[in-house]
Every structure is written in C-alpha cells, then in structure tokens.
CSV table of C-alpha atoms in Angstrom, one decimal:
chain,number,residue,atom,x,y,z
A,174,SER,CA,3.9,12.6,11.4
A,175,TYR,CA,0.5,12.1,8.8
A,176,HIS,CA,1.5,8.2,8.7
A,177,GLU,CA,1.2,7.8,12.4
A,178,LYS,CA,-1.3,10.1,13.2
A,179,ALA,CA,-4.0,9.9,10.1
A,180,TRP,CA,-2.7,7.4,7.9
A,181,MET,CA,-5.7,7.1,5.8
A,182,ARG,CA,-7.6,10.2,6.4
A,183,ASP,CA,-8.2,12.9,3.6
A,184,GLU,CA,-6.5,14.9,6.9
A,185,LEU,CA,-3.8,15.7,9.5
A,186,TRP,CA,-5.1,18.5,12.2
A,187,ALA,CA,-1.6,19.7,12.7
A,188,VAL,CA,-2.0,20.5,16.1
A,189,SER,CA,-3.9,18.1,17.6
A,190,GLY,CA,-2.2,15.1,15.9
A,191,GLY,CA,-5.5,13.7,14.9
A,192,GLY,CA,-7.3,13.1,11.8
A,193,ARG,CA,-10.7,14.1,9.8
A,194,ASP,CA,-12.8,13.1,6.4
A,195,THR,CA,-13.3,15.8,4.1
A,196,PHE,CA,-13.6,14.7,0.6
A,197,GLY,CA,-15.6,11.6,0.8
A,198,GLY,CA,-12.7,9.6,3.4
A,199,TRP,CA,-10.6,8.9,0.4
A,200,ALA,CA,-7.2,9.5,2.4
A,201,ALA,CA,-7.0,13.2,0.1
A,202,THR,CA,-3.5,14.3,2.3
A,203,LEU,CA,-2.1,10.3,0.7
A,204,ILE,CA,-3.3,11.0,-3.0
A,205,ASP,CA,-1.8,15.0,-2.7
A,206,ALA,CA,1.6,13.9,-1.5
A,207,LEU,CA,2.5,11.6,-4.8
A,208,ASP,CA,3.6,13.4,-7.1
A,209,ASN,CA,6.0,14.9,-3.7
A,210,LEU,CA,7.2,11.6,-2.5
A,211,TRP,CA,8.8,10.9,-6.4
A,212,ILE,CA,10.3,14.6,-7.0
A,213,THR,CA,11.7,14.3,-3.6
A,214,GLU,CA,13.2,11.0,-4.3
A,215,LEU,CA,11.8,9.1,-1.2
A,216,LYS,CA,11.4,6.2,-3.2
A,217,ASP,CA,10.4,3.6,0.0
A,218,GLU,CA,7.1,5.5,1.1
A,219,PHE,CA,6.5,6.5,-2.8
A,220,ARG,CA,5.4,2.3,-3.9
A,221,PRO,CA,3.8,1.3,-0.4
A,222,ALA,CA,1.8,5.0,-0.8
A,223,THR,CA,1.0,4.0,-4.3
A,224,LEU,CA,-0.3,0.5,-4.0
A,225,THR,CA,-2.5,2.2,-0.4
A,226,ALA,CA,-3.4,4.2,-3.3
A,227,ALA,CA,-4.8,2.0,-5.7
A,228,ASN,CA,-7.0,0.0,-3.2
A,229,ILE,CA,-9.4,2.9,-2.2
A,230,ASN,CA,-12.8,2.3,-2.5
A,231,LEU,CA,-14.1,5.0,-5.0
A,232,SER,CA,-17.0,3.8,-5.2
A,233,THR,CA,-18.0,4.4,-1.2
A,234,SER,CA,-17.6,7.6,1.1
A,235,THR,CA,-18.1,8.5,4.7
A,236,ASP,CA,-19.7,11.5,3.8
A,237,ALA,CA,-23.7,11.9,2.7
A,238,ARG,CA,-22.7,15.3,0.4
A,239,ILE,CA,-19.9,14.9,-1.7
A,240,LYS,CA,-17.7,18.1,-3.6
A,241,MET,CA,-17.4,17.0,-6.4
A,242,PHE,CA,-15.7,19.8,-8.1
A,243,GLU,CA,-12.8,20.2,-5.3
A,244,THR,CA,-13.0,16.2,-5.1
A,245,THR,CA,-12.9,16.0,-8.7
A,246,ILE,CA,-9.2,18.3,-9.2
A,247,ARG,CA,-7.6,16.9,-5.8
A,248,TYR,CA,-8.3,13.5,-6.6
A,249,LEU,CA,-7.7,13.7,-11.0
A,250,GLY,CA,-5.1,16.5,-10.9
A,251,SER,CA,-3.3,13.9,-8.1
A,252,PHE,CA,-3.1,11.5,-9.7
A,253,LEU,CA,-2.1,13.1,-13.5
A,254,ALA,CA,0.5,14.6,-11.7
A,255,GLY,CA,2.1,11.3,-9.6
A,256,LEU,CA,1.7,9.5,-13.6
A,257,LEU,CA,3.0,12.3,-15.4
A,258,VAL,CA,6.6,12.4,-12.8
A,259,THR,CA,6.9,8.2,-12.8
A,260,ILE,CA,6.8,8.3,-16.9
A,261,VAL,CA,9.3,11.7,-17.1
A,262,ALA,CA,11.3,9.3,-14.4
A,263,ARG,CA,10.7,6.3,-17.0
A,264,ASP,CA,10.7,7.4,-20.6
A,265,ASN,CA,14.7,9.4,-19.1
A,266,CYS,CA,12.5,13.1,-20.3
A,267,ARG,CA,14.2,15.3,-17.6
A,268,PRO,CA,17.1,16.9,-19.7
A,269,ARG,CA,14.8,17.3,-22.6
A,270,LEU,CA,11.7,18.8,-20.8
A,271,LEU,CA,14.1,21.2,-18.5
A,272,LYS,CA,16.2,22.0,-22.3
A,273,SER,CA,12.4,22.6,-24.4
A,274,GLU,CA,8.9,24.3,-23.7
A,275,ARG,CA,8.0,21.1,-25.4
A,276,CYS,CA,7.0,17.9,-23.6
A,277,CYS,CA,8.7,14.7,-24.8
A,278,LEU,CA,5.2,13.1,-24.0
A,279,LEU,CA,4.0,15.1,-27.2
A,280,SER,CA,6.5,14.3,-29.5
C-alpha cells in the first residue's frame, strides 16, 4: 500500500512497490487522496493524513524545477476538495445538495 511502501512520496510504483517524487516531494498522492478518504468514510485514515498534509513544508522541494501548472492544479484542487467535503459534512449540506443545483455553501 501507499502508506507502507511510499509514504510521503509523490507517487507509488504499483509493480515494484516503491515511490518517487515527481511534484516537488510534497506527498502528491496523499494530498490527492484527502477528499476520497473522507467520502469513503475512512475517518481513521483521514485525520492523520490531514495532520501530515498540514505539516508539509512547501517552501522546499526535491526538484530543481517545479511543474507549476501541474503542481498548482493538483495541490490547490485537492486542498479545496478536501475542505469542501468536510464543510458539507459539518454543515449537513448533503441532503440540500442532492435536491438543489445550488450549493448550500453559496446561500
């Protein structure tokens, strides 16, 4: 699994089970998974993952050159999605979201 073989690496190599850093070494797979952990109700995994994500130092990188577009959409999108799913759960917006095209966060 990612947690056992490639924790804090950007990608998990499925065949060898190792990991590599392709997005600055900022745990891209972990960040990508935050909203999915919440949606699939893996709350025991979500909390430590968010605490780990909060402690990633984005001011240093394993790469000499950062792919700005890819990195921005990956991290910003994942952080926003993670925030949105937790707000929806906190405010119990799910029933209203299912009934309406308009999100309760905007009302």
